[in-house]
PDB file of C-alpha atoms and ligand atoms in Angstrom:
ATOM      1  CA  MET A  61      13.689 -17.072  16.964  1.00  0.00           C
ATOM      2  CA  HIS A  62      11.082 -15.503  19.227  1.00  0.00           C
ATOM      3  CA  CYS A  63       7.733 -13.858  18.567  1.00  0.00           C
ATOM      4  CA  SER A  64       9.323 -10.535  19.481  1.00  0.00           C
ATOM      5  CA  ASP A  65      11.729 -10.862  16.529  1.00  0.00           C
ATOM      6  CA  GLY A  66       9.124  -9.298  14.304  1.00  0.00           C
ATOM      7  CA  GLY A  67       7.199 -12.131  12.632  1.00  0.00           C
ATOM      8  CA  PRO A  68       3.646 -13.139  13.473  1.00  0.00           C
ATOM      9  CA  ALA A  69       2.966 -15.774  16.149  1.00  0.00           C
ATOM     10  CA  ASN A  70       2.355 -19.295  14.792  1.00  0.00           C
ATOM     11  CA  LEU A  71       1.075 -21.025  17.955  1.00  0.00           C
ATOM     12  CA  GLY A  72       4.082 -23.381  17.957  1.00  0.00           C
ATOM     13  CA  LEU A  73       2.696 -25.641  15.209  1.00  0.00           C
ATOM     14  CA  PHE A  74       5.853 -25.223  13.176  1.00  0.00           C
ATOM     15  CA  SER A  75       9.074 -23.312  13.375  1.00  0.00           C
ATOM     16  CA  ASP A  76       9.372 -19.799  11.934  1.00  0.00           C
ATOM     17  CA  SER A  77      12.316 -21.058   9.861  1.00  0.00           C
ATOM     18  CA  ASP A  78       9.917 -23.313   7.907  1.00  0.00           C
ATOM     19  CA  LEU A  79       7.821 -20.274   7.060  1.00  0.00           C
ATOM     20  CA  GLN A  80      10.096 -17.437   5.997  1.00  0.00           C
ATOM     21  CA  GLN A  81      11.525 -17.940   2.496  1.00  0.00           C
ATOM     22  CA  PRO A  82      14.922 -16.462   1.690  1.00  0.00           C
ATOM     23  CA  ALA A  83      14.486 -12.816   0.724  1.00  0.00           C
ATOM     24  CA  ARG A  84      13.916 -12.258  -2.992  1.00  0.00           C
ATOM     25  CA  ILE A  85      14.770  -8.614  -3.361  1.00  0.00           C
ATOM     26  CA  GLU A  86      14.506  -6.832  -6.721  1.00  0.00           C
ATOM     27  CA  LEU A  87      15.907  -3.367  -7.344  1.00  0.00           C
ATOM     28  CA  LEU A  88      13.303  -1.158  -9.083  1.00  0.00           C
ATOM     29  CA  GLY A  89      15.253   2.077  -8.817  1.00  0.00           C
ATOM     30  CA  PRO A  90      18.312   3.284  -6.853  1.00  0.00           C
ATOM     31  CA  GLN A  91      16.207   3.473  -3.646  1.00  0.00           C
ATOM     32  CA  SER A  92      13.179   1.290  -4.365  1.00  0.00           C
ATOM     33  CA  ARG A  93      12.942  -2.420  -3.815  1.00  0.00           C
ATOM     34  CA  VAL A  94      10.384  -5.172  -4.356  1.00  0.00           C
ATOM     35  CA  LEU A  95      10.479  -7.704  -1.512  1.00  0.00           C
ATOM     36  CA  ARG A  96       8.857 -10.709  -3.184  1.00  0.00           C
ATOM     37  CA  GLY A  97       6.550 -12.593  -0.822  1.00  0.00           C
ATOM     38  CA  PHE A  98       7.700 -10.584   2.206  1.00  0.00           C
ATOM     39  CA  ALA A  99       4.139 -10.315   3.579  1.00  0.00           C
ATOM     40  CA  LEU A 100       3.223 -14.002   3.122  1.00  0.00           C
ATOM     41  CA  PRO A 101       4.138 -15.027   6.705  1.00  0.00           C
ATOM     42  CA  TRP A 102       2.043 -12.091   7.999  1.00  0.00           C
ATOM     43  CA  ILE A 103      -1.172 -12.683   6.009  1.00  0.00           C
ATOM     44  CA  GLU A 104      -3.012 -14.703   8.666  1.00  0.00           C
ATOM     45  CA  ALA A 105      -2.319 -11.998  11.245  1.00  0.00           C
ATOM     46  CA  LEU A 106      -3.141  -9.188   8.809  1.00  0.00           C
ATOM     47  CA  LEU A 107      -6.576 -10.214   7.511  1.00  0.00           C
ATOM     48  CA  PRO A 108      -8.708 -10.118  10.698  1.00  0.00           C
ATOM     49  CA  PRO A 109      -7.638  -6.555  11.642  1.00  0.00           C
ATOM     50  CA  LEU A 110      -8.019  -5.524   7.983  1.00  0.00           C
ATOM     51  CA  HIS A 111     -11.626  -6.751   8.018  1.00  0.00           C
ATOM     52  CA  ALA A 112     -12.261  -4.925  11.298  1.00  0.00           C
ATOM     53  CA  VAL A 113     -10.919  -1.661   9.846  1.00  0.00           C
ATOM     54  CA  LEU A 114     -13.101  -2.081   6.747  1.00  0.00           C
ATOM     55  CA  GLY A 115     -16.131  -2.742   8.952  1.00  0.00           C
ATOM     56  CA  ALA A 116     -15.632   0.664  10.606  1.00  0.00           C
ATOM     57  CA  ALA A 117     -14.514   2.506   7.433  1.00  0.00           C
ATOM     58  CA  PRO A 118     -15.881   0.700   4.349  1.00  0.00           C
ATOM     59  CA  PHE A 119     -14.429   1.172   0.857  1.00  0.00           C
ATOM     60  CA  ARG A 120     -15.929   4.109  -1.002  1.00  0.00           C
ATOM     61  CA  GLN A 121     -15.277   5.618  -4.445  1.00  0.00           C
ATOM     62  CA  MET A 122     -14.118   9.202  -4.021  1.00  0.00           C
ATOM     63  CA  GLN A 123     -14.356  12.175  -6.379  1.00  0.00           C
ATOM     64  CA  THR A 124     -11.272  13.831  -7.835  1.00  0.00           C
ATOM     65  CA  PRO A 125     -10.975  17.643  -7.862  1.00  0.00           C
ATOM     66  CA  GLY A 126     -11.609  17.428 -11.630  1.00  0.00           C
ATOM     67  CA  GLY A 127     -14.999  15.772 -11.020  1.00  0.00           C
ATOM     68  CA  PHE A 128     -14.166  12.170 -11.911  1.00  0.00           C
ATOM     69  CA  THR A 129     -15.088   9.190  -9.737  1.00  0.00           C
ATOM     70  CA  MET A 130     -12.061   7.040  -8.901  1.00  0.00           C
ATOM     71  CA  SER A 131     -12.414   3.417 -10.046  1.00  0.00           C
ATOM     72  CA  VAL A 132     -10.435   2.296  -6.987  1.00  0.00           C
ATOM     73  CA  GLY A 133     -12.325   2.032  -3.677  1.00  0.00           C
ATOM     74  CA  LEU A 134     -10.535   3.747  -0.779  1.00  0.00           C
ATOM     75  CA  SER A 135     -10.381   3.487   2.988  1.00  0.00           C
ATOM     76  CA  SER A 136      -7.744   4.381   5.585  1.00  0.00           C
ATOM     77  CA  CYS A 137      -6.580   3.690   9.083  1.00  0.00           C
ATOM     78  CA  GLY A 138      -4.150   5.447  11.387  1.00  0.00           C
ATOM     79  CA  GLN A 139      -3.988   9.045  12.593  1.00  0.00           C
ATOM     80  CA  LEU A 140      -4.353  10.428   9.068  1.00  0.00           C
ATOM     81  CA  GLY A 141      -6.284   9.186   6.053  1.00  0.00           C
ATOM     82  CA  TRP A 142      -5.857  10.288   2.451  1.00  0.00           C
ATOM     83  CA  THR A 143      -9.014  11.703   0.885  1.00  0.00           C
ATOM     84  CA  THR A 144     -10.090  13.467  -2.272  1.00  0.00           C
ATOM     85  CA  ASP A 145     -13.188  15.457  -3.186  1.00  0.00           C
ATOM     86  CA  ARG A 146     -14.083  18.420  -5.419  1.00  0.00           C
ATOM     87  CA  HIS A 147     -11.967  20.674  -3.169  1.00  0.00           C
ATOM     88  CA  GLY A 148      -8.702  18.735  -3.582  1.00  0.00           C
ATOM     89  CA  TYR A 149      -6.448  15.960  -2.285  1.00  0.00           C
ATOM     90  CA  ARG A 150      -5.422  15.999   1.375  1.00  0.00           C
ATOM     91  CA  TYR A 151      -4.779  14.027   4.550  1.00  0.00           C
ATOM     92  CA  SER A 152      -7.434  14.300   7.236  1.00  0.00           C
ATOM     93  CA  PRO A 153      -7.718  12.895  10.803  1.00  0.00           C
ATOM     94  CA  ILE A 154     -11.493  12.489  10.192  1.00  0.00           C
ATOM     95  CA  ASP A 155     -13.232  10.043   7.839  1.00  0.00           C
ATOM     96  CA  PRO A 156     -15.476  12.364   5.788  1.00  0.00           C
ATOM     97  CA  GLN A 157     -18.104   9.599   5.433  1.00  0.00           C
ATOM     98  CA  SER A 158     -18.542   8.808   9.152  1.00  0.00           C
ATOM     99  CA  GLN A 159     -17.340  12.212  10.477  1.00  0.00           C
ATOM    100  CA  ARG A 160     -15.337  10.184  13.018  1.00  0.00           C
ATOM    101  CA  PRO A 161     -11.586   9.570  13.346  1.00  0.00           C
ATOM    102  CA  TRP A 162     -10.236   6.850  11.051  1.00  0.00           C
ATOM    103  CA  PRO A 163      -9.884   3.428  12.730  1.00  0.00           C
ATOM    104  CA  ALA A 164      -6.594   2.997  14.605  1.00  0.00           C
ATOM    105  CA  MET A 165      -3.760   1.426  12.665  1.00  0.00           C
ATOM    106  CA  PRO A 166      -3.495  -2.248  13.678  1.00  0.00           C
ATOM    107  CA  GLY A 167      -0.149  -2.997  15.350  1.00  0.00           C
ATOM    108  CA  VAL A 168       0.603  -5.762  12.846  1.00  0.00           C
ATOM    109  CA  PHE A 169       0.354  -3.249   9.932  1.00  0.00           C
ATOM    110  CA  ARG A 170       2.947  -1.016  11.616  1.00  0.00           C
ATOM    111  CA  GLU A 171       5.207  -3.965  12.450  1.00  0.00           C
ATOM    112  CA  LEU A 172       5.137  -5.345   8.901  1.00  0.00           C
ATOM    113  CA  ALA A 173       5.831  -1.909   7.406  1.00  0.00           C
ATOM    114  CA  GLU A 174       8.700  -1.251   9.784  1.00  0.00           C
ATOM    115  CA  ALA A 175      10.249  -4.661   9.070  1.00  0.00           C
ATOM    116  CA  ALA A 176       9.947  -4.180   5.290  1.00  0.00           C
ATOM    117  CA  ALA A 177      11.378  -0.654   5.397  1.00  0.00           C
ATOM    118  CA  GLN A 178      14.279  -1.925   7.513  1.00  0.00           C
ATOM    119  CA  ALA A 179      14.933  -4.773   5.038  1.00  0.00           C
ATOM    120  CA  ALA A 180      15.046  -2.204   2.218  1.00  0.00           C
ATOM    121  CA  GLY A 181      17.506   0.074   4.011  1.00  0.00           C
ATOM    122  CA  PHE A 182      15.151   2.505   5.783  1.00  0.00           C
ATOM    123  CA  PRO A 183      15.373   1.802   9.531  1.00  0.00           C
ATOM    124  CA  GLY A 184      13.041   3.557  11.991  1.00  0.00           C
ATOM    125  CA  PHE A 185       9.994   3.851   9.703  1.00  0.00           C
ATOM    126  CA  ALA A 186       6.978   4.885  11.809  1.00  0.00           C
ATOM    127  CA  PRO A 187       3.871   5.227   9.598  1.00  0.00           C
ATOM    128  CA  ASP A 188       0.948   7.368  10.805  1.00  0.00           C
ATOM    129  CA  SER A 189      -1.277   6.595   7.793  1.00  0.00           C
ATOM    130  CA  CYS A 190      -2.354   3.485   5.920  1.00  0.00           C
ATOM    131  CA  LEU A 191      -4.338   3.999   2.738  1.00  0.00           C
ATOM    132  CA  ILE A 192      -6.282   0.889   1.725  1.00  0.00           C
ATOM    133  CA  ASN A 193      -6.994   0.656  -2.013  1.00  0.00           C
ATOM    134  CA  CYS A 194      -9.493  -1.851  -3.423  1.00  0.00           C
ATOM    135  CA  TYR A 195      -9.218  -2.776  -7.109  1.00  0.00           C
ATOM    136  CA  ARG A 196     -12.074  -4.726  -8.686  1.00  0.00           C
ATOM    137  CA  PRO A 197     -11.651  -6.050 -12.247  1.00  0.00           C
ATOM    138  CA  GLY A 198     -11.175  -3.043 -14.553  1.00  0.00           C
ATOM    139  CA  ALA A 199     -10.136  -0.612 -11.785  1.00  0.00           C
ATOM    140  CA  LYS A 200      -6.889   1.279 -12.401  1.00  0.00           C
ATOM    141  CA  MET A 201      -4.800   4.160 -11.131  1.00  0.00           C
ATOM    142  CA  SER A 202      -3.433   6.679 -13.655  1.00  0.00           C
ATOM    143  CA  LEU A 203       0.172   7.886 -13.525  1.00  0.00           C
ATOM    144  CA  HIS A 204       0.643  10.323 -10.642  1.00  0.00           C
ATOM    145  CA  GLN A 205       3.092  11.484  -7.976  1.00  0.00           C
ATOM    146  CA  ASP A 206       2.471  11.234  -4.217  1.00  0.00           C
ATOM    147  CA  LYS A 207       2.966  14.830  -3.051  1.00  0.00           C
ATOM    148  CA  ASN A 208       0.497  15.308  -0.180  1.00  0.00           C
ATOM    149  CA  GLU A 209       2.905  14.143   2.539  1.00  0.00           C
ATOM    150  CA  ARG A 210       4.721  16.667   4.713  1.00  0.00           C
ATOM    151  CA  ASP A 211       8.178  15.088   4.539  1.00  0.00           C
ATOM    152  CA  TYR A 212       9.500  13.378   1.405  1.00  0.00           C
ATOM    153  CA  THR A 213      12.505  11.892   3.231  1.00  0.00           C
ATOM    154  CA  ALA A 214      10.356   9.104   4.763  1.00  0.00           C
ATOM    155  CA  PRO A 215       9.871   6.047   2.536  1.00  0.00           C
ATOM    156  CA  ILE A 216       6.516   4.593   1.438  1.00  0.00           C
ATOM    157  CA  VAL A 217       5.724   0.901   1.929  1.00  0.00           C
ATOM    158  CA  SER A 218       3.077  -0.898  -0.125  1.00  0.00           C
ATOM    159  CA  VAL A 219       1.648  -4.385   0.493  1.00  0.00           C
ATOM    160  CA  SER A 220      -0.148  -6.216  -2.329  1.00  0.00           C
ATOM    161  CA  LEU A 221      -2.952  -8.663  -1.457  1.00  0.00           C
ATOM    162  CA  GLY A 222      -5.235 -10.750  -3.664  1.00  0.00           C
ATOM    163  CA  LEU A 223      -5.289 -10.657  -7.477  1.00  0.00           C
ATOM    164  CA  PRO A 224      -2.071  -9.776  -9.324  1.00  0.00           C
ATOM    165  CA  ALA A 225      -1.650  -6.326 -10.886  1.00  0.00           C
ATOM    166  CA  THR A 226       0.790  -4.592 -13.206  1.00  0.00           C
ATOM    167  CA  PHE A 227       2.474  -1.638 -11.537  1.00  0.00           C
ATOM    168  CA  LEU A 228       3.779   1.169 -13.761  1.00  0.00           C
ATOM    169  CA  PHE A 229       6.964   2.839 -12.594  1.00  0.00           C
ATOM    170  CA  GLY A 230       7.941   6.033 -14.386  1.00  0.00           C
ATOM    171  CA  GLY A 231      10.468   8.785 -13.864  1.00  0.00           C
ATOM    172  CA  GLN A 232      10.453  12.310 -12.478  1.00  0.00           C
ATOM    173  CA  GLN A 233       8.312  13.530 -15.396  1.00  0.00           C
ATOM    174  CA  ARG A 234       4.909  12.279 -16.498  1.00  0.00           C
ATOM    175  CA  ASN A 235       5.910  11.777 -20.133  1.00  0.00           C
ATOM    176  CA  GLY A 236       9.025   9.672 -19.361  1.00  0.00           C
ATOM    177  CA  LYS A 237       9.520   5.946 -19.963  1.00  0.00           C
ATOM    178  CA  THR A 238       7.704   3.536 -17.630  1.00  0.00           C
ATOM    179  CA  GLN A 239       8.674   0.049 -16.541  1.00  0.00           C
ATOM    180  CA  ARG A 240       5.993  -2.574 -15.891  1.00  0.00           C
ATOM    181  CA  VAL A 241       6.316  -4.544 -12.686  1.00  0.00           C
ATOM    182  CA  PRO A 242       3.989  -7.445 -11.829  1.00  0.00           C
ATOM    183  CA  LEU A 243       2.880  -7.283  -8.173  1.00  0.00           C
ATOM    184  CA  LEU A 244       1.562 -10.484  -6.616  1.00  0.00           C
ATOM    185  CA  HIS A 245      -0.197 -11.425  -3.387  1.00  0.00           C
ATOM    186  CA  GLY A 246       2.304 -10.970  -0.543  1.00  0.00           C
ATOM    187  CA  ASP A 247       4.738  -8.713  -2.396  1.00  0.00           C
ATOM    188  CA  VAL A 248       5.924  -5.620  -0.535  1.00  0.00           C
ATOM    189  CA  VAL A 249       7.470  -2.593  -2.246  1.00  0.00           C
ATOM    190  CA  VAL A 250       9.492   0.113  -0.508  1.00  0.00           C
ATOM    191  CA  TRP A 251      10.131   3.471  -2.201  1.00  0.00           C
ATOM    192  CA  GLY A 252      12.301   6.240  -0.791  1.00  0.00           C
ATOM    193  CA  GLY A 253      15.019   8.786  -1.319  1.00  0.00           C
ATOM    194  CA  VAL A 254      15.605   9.745  -4.949  1.00  0.00           C
ATOM    195  CA  ASP A 255      12.706   7.537  -6.099  1.00  0.00           C
ATOM    196  CA  ARG A 256      10.142   9.054  -3.750  1.00  0.00           C
ATOM    197  CA  LEU A 257       8.613  11.491  -6.265  1.00  0.00           C
ATOM    198  CA  ARG A 258       8.668   9.231  -9.329  1.00  0.00           C
ATOM    199  CA  TYR A 259       5.471   8.901 -11.355  1.00  0.00           C
ATOM    200  CA  HIS A 260       3.631   5.612 -10.870  1.00  0.00           C
ATOM    201  CA  GLY A 261       0.290   3.952 -11.540  1.00  0.00           C
ATOM    202  CA  VAL A 262      -1.524   0.636 -11.854  1.00  0.00           C
ATOM    203  CA  LEU A 263      -2.926  -0.899 -15.076  1.00  0.00           C
ATOM    204  CA  ALA A 264      -6.573  -1.983 -15.188  1.00  0.00           C
ATOM    205  CA  LEU A 265      -6.998  -5.095 -13.021  1.00  0.00           C
ATOM    206  CA  LYS A 266      -7.591  -8.324 -14.923  1.00  0.00           C
ATOM    207  CA  ASP A 267     -10.470 -10.501 -13.770  1.00  0.00           C
ATOM    208  CA  GLY A 268      -9.649 -13.589 -11.722  1.00  0.00           C
ATOM    209  CA  GLN A 269     -10.330 -15.384  -8.471  1.00  0.00           C
ATOM    210  CA  HIS A 270      -7.920 -15.247  -5.559  1.00  0.00           C
ATOM    211  CA  PRO A 271      -8.284 -18.108  -3.036  1.00  0.00           C
ATOM    212  CA  LEU A 272      -8.228 -15.761   0.001  1.00  0.00           C
ATOM    213  CA  LEU A 273      -9.452 -12.421  -1.371  1.00  0.00           C
ATOM    214  CA  GLY A 274     -11.782 -13.371  -4.260  1.00  0.00           C
ATOM    215  CA  ARG A 275     -12.229 -11.032  -7.235  1.00  0.00           C
ATOM    216  CA  GLN A 276     -10.163  -8.109  -5.985  1.00  0.00           C
ATOM    217  CA  ARG A 277      -6.760  -6.686  -5.236  1.00  0.00           C
ATOM    218  CA  ILE A 278      -6.246  -4.839  -1.964  1.00  0.00           C
ATOM    219  CA  ASN A 279      -3.189  -2.633  -1.590  1.00  0.00           C
ATOM    220  CA  LEU A 280      -2.040  -1.213   1.728  1.00  0.00           C
ATOM    221  CA  THR A 281       0.078   1.932   1.376  1.00  0.00           C
ATOM    222  CA  LEU A 282       1.804   2.931   4.589  1.00  0.00           C
ATOM    223  CA  ARG A 283       3.169   6.429   4.977  1.00  0.00           C
ATOM    224  CA  GLN A 284       4.551   8.974   7.366  1.00  0.00           C
ATOM    225  CA  ALA A 285       2.134  11.643   6.191  1.00  0.00           C
ATOM    226  CA  GLY A 286       2.053  14.184   9.043  1.00  0.00           C
TER     227      GLY A 286
HETATM  228  C1  MD3 B 557       6.063   4.747  -6.261  1.00  0.00           C
HETATM  229  N1  MD3 B 557      -1.108   3.096  -4.998  1.00  0.00           N
HETATM  230  O1  MD3 B 557      -2.197   4.949  -3.390  1.00  0.00           O
HETATM  231  S1  MD3 B 557       1.569   1.283  -4.557  1.00  0.00           S
HETATM  232  C2  MD3 B 557      -1.328   5.341  -4.197  1.00  0.00           C
HETATM  233  O2  MD3 B 557      -0.999  -0.261  -5.915  1.00  0.00           O
HETATM  234  C3  MD3 B 557      -0.750   4.368  -5.142  1.00  0.00           C
HETATM  235  O3  MD3 B 557      -2.558   0.944  -5.079  1.00  0.00           O
HETATM  236  C4  MD3 B 557      -0.701   2.065  -5.915  1.00  0.00           C
HETATM  237  O4  MD3 B 557      -0.005   4.757  -5.975  1.00  0.00           O
HETATM  238  C5  MD3 B 557      -1.459   0.824  -5.596  1.00  0.00           C
HETATM  239  O5  MD3 B 557      -0.914   6.504  -4.230  1.00  0.00           O
HETATM  240  C6  MD3 B 557       0.771   1.854  -6.007  1.00  0.00           C
HETATM  241  C7  MD3 B 557       2.152   2.690  -3.775  1.00  0.00           C
HETATM  242  C8  MD3 B 557       3.143   3.708  -4.214  1.00  0.00           C
HETATM  243  C9  MD3 B 557       3.093   4.761  -3.393  1.00  0.00           C
HETATM  244  C10 MD3 B 557       3.988   5.787  -3.526  1.00  0.00           C
HETATM  245  C11 MD3 B 557       4.974   5.781  -4.461  1.00  0.00           C
HETATM  246  C12 MD3 B 557       4.116   3.670  -5.175  1.00  0.00           C
HETATM  247  C13 MD3 B 557       5.052   4.723  -5.315  1.00  0.00           C
HETATM  248  C14 MD3 B 557       5.893   6.853  -4.565  1.00  0.00           C
HETATM  249  C15 MD3 B 557       6.883   6.834  -5.496  1.00  0.00           C
HETATM  250  C16 MD3 B 557       6.969   5.781  -6.348  1.00  0.00           C
HETATM  251 FE1   FE B 558       0.656   6.795  -5.512  1.00  0.00          FE
END
């Protein structure tokens, strides 16, 4: 196996085959899959560029159109970033806080997302947006649909880092049944096709200490938004 096969470089200290566990793939819906631990071999390569992005575009708590302050802190990188304020939800090429373009998407984010999408049956995924969500203890995300993207045929890839969370996966209507899915550090989820518009959310984060990330959960959500 070579570095160009898609995994992060390991400086030759050990072989890639020691690192990558066999895929543990769970079916969440007809076209959504949890890839347990898929991001673990990428973490070392992911964290320095993540910190650089957050240095240029720090987490901030945005306002919803209804006038509430989101409990989740948000940032973005890539050509488009998701934002919300009193005027509505939208993607923007400019960070409203700095009035500058969002930081570029680190290559390793794109490579991880493409590899995960491919492993879940969506080859050729080319994200132009990465939303970075920060959950502190107590932060949550209510049931919602992701409808601000131009093209619903592209999948969405999410990478969970830090403290564990309980993901809520509903149906096509808000009042339907929901399944609870634990998401742990290194888990990657890919949603597409018939599952793309399903309601989803995250329960309030339980307090804890993660050895790498501390008292928080960071979720990367990679999308083809434009
Ligand atoms: C399921 N974020 O940012 S992962 C969001 O963990 C969001 O921070 C959650 O929901 C988080 O919008 C959940 C991402 C996710 C994204 C799109 C989906 C899950 C989805 C679309 C359909 C079904
Ligand atoms: Fe969402």
